[in-house]
PDB file of C-alpha atoms in Angstrom:
ATOM      1  CA  MET A  12     102.684 232.650  86.311  1.00 56.00           C
ATOM      2  CA  GLY A  13     103.835 229.580  85.889  1.00 69.00           C
ATOM      3  CA  LYS A  14     105.783 226.873  83.500  1.00 76.00           C
ATOM      4  CA  PHE A  15     103.602 223.427  83.082  1.00 86.00           C
ATOM      5  CA  TYR A  16     105.168 219.937  84.283  1.00 91.00           C
ATOM      6  CA  SER A  17     105.305 217.350  81.593  1.00 93.00           C
ATOM      7  CA  MET A  18     102.963 214.978  82.153  1.00 93.00           C
ATOM      8  CA  ASP A  19     106.002 211.959  81.652  1.00 96.00           C
ATOM      9  CA  LEU A  20     106.471 214.603  85.349  1.00 95.00           C
ATOM     10  CA  ARG A  21     102.764 214.658  86.109  1.00 95.00           C
ATOM     11  CA  GLU A  22     102.448 210.375  85.581  1.00 95.00           C
ATOM     12  CA  ARG A  23     104.783 209.915  87.743  1.00 96.00           C
ATOM     13  CA  ILE A  24     104.775 211.779  90.109  1.00 96.00           C
ATOM     14  CA  PHE A  25     100.570 210.319  90.453  1.00 94.00           C
ATOM     15  CA  GLY A  26     101.809 206.985  89.967  1.00 95.00           C
ATOM     16  CA  HIS A  27     104.108 207.640  93.282  1.00 96.00           C
ATOM     17  CA  ILE A  28     100.712 209.429  95.391  1.00 95.00           C
ATOM     18  CA  ALA A  29      98.710 206.069  93.724  1.00 94.00           C
ATOM     19  CA  ALA A  30     101.456 202.870  95.213  1.00 97.00           C
ATOM     20  CA  GLY A  31     100.354 204.098  98.848  1.00 96.00           C
ATOM     21  CA  HIS A  32     102.661 207.272  99.353  1.00 97.00           C
ATOM     22  CA  SER A  33     102.073 210.699 100.504  1.00 97.00           C
ATOM     23  CA  CYS A  34     101.619 213.669  98.560  1.00 96.00           C
ATOM     24  CA  ARG A  35     104.491 215.567 100.021  1.00 97.00           C
ATOM     25  CA  ALA A  36     106.274 212.567  99.947  1.00 97.00           C
ATOM     26  CA  ALA A  37     106.347 212.382  96.417  1.00 97.00           C
ATOM     27  CA  ALA A  38     107.010 216.051  96.041  1.00 97.00           C
ATOM     28  CA  ARG A  39     110.045 215.265  98.336  1.00 97.00           C
ATOM     29  CA  VAL A  40     110.864 212.371  95.580  1.00 97.00           C
ATOM     30  CA  PHE A  41     110.293 214.289  92.152  1.00 96.00           C
ATOM     31  CA  GLY A  42     111.616 217.565  93.371  1.00 96.00           C
ATOM     32  CA  VAL A  43     108.005 219.819  93.231  1.00 95.00           C
ATOM     33  CA  SER A  44     106.347 221.642  95.604  1.00 95.00           C
ATOM     34  CA  ALA A  45     103.922 219.902  98.246  1.00 96.00           C
ATOM     35  CA  SER A  46     100.938 221.691  97.175  1.00 95.00           C
ATOM     36  CA  THR A  47     101.501 221.021  92.923  1.00 93.00           C
ATOM     37  CA  ALA A  48     101.533 216.963  94.269  1.00 95.00           C
ATOM     38  CA  ILE A  49      98.336 217.999  96.129  1.00 96.00           C
ATOM     39  CA  ARG A  50      96.888 219.143  92.887  1.00 94.00           C
ATOM     40  CA  LEU A  51      97.516 216.689  90.801  1.00 93.00           C
ATOM     41  CA  ALA A  52      96.199 214.568  92.640  1.00 94.00           C
ATOM     42  CA  SER A  53      93.187 216.599  93.831  1.00 95.00           C
ATOM     43  CA  ASP A  54      92.576 217.149  89.621  1.00 92.00           C
ATOM     44  CA  GLN A  55      92.677 213.166  89.320  1.00 92.00           C
ATOM     45  CA  ARG A  56      90.466 212.604  91.285  1.00 92.00           C
ATOM     46  CA  ASP A  57      87.906 215.302  90.317  1.00 93.00           C
ATOM     47  CA  ARG A  58      88.639 215.421  87.306  1.00 91.00           C
ATOM     48  CA  GLY A  59      90.025 212.524  86.055  1.00 91.00           C
ATOM     49  CA  GLU A  60      92.489 213.440  84.249  1.00 90.00           C
ATOM     50  CA  ILE A  61      96.414 214.963  85.402  1.00 87.00           C
ATOM     51  CA  THR A  62      96.165 216.789  81.957  1.00 85.00           C
ATOM     52  CA  PRO A  63      97.213 220.952  82.500  1.00 84.00           C
ATOM     53  CA  LYS A  64      94.463 223.239  83.202  1.00 80.00           C
ATOM     54  CA  ARG A  65      94.154 225.859  80.594  1.00 76.00           C
TER      55      ARG A  65
END
């Protein structure tokens, strides 16, 4: 099972995306996979939050 990323990291990644950068660029900057950054952006758009799912 994968690990949870901290809320601080999640907020920084989403902030970078919200500032107009691509998800892939945010992934490179913060050292996470592109799918993680894409999933965080999708969670914010669909659920309105970036907290980990159960």
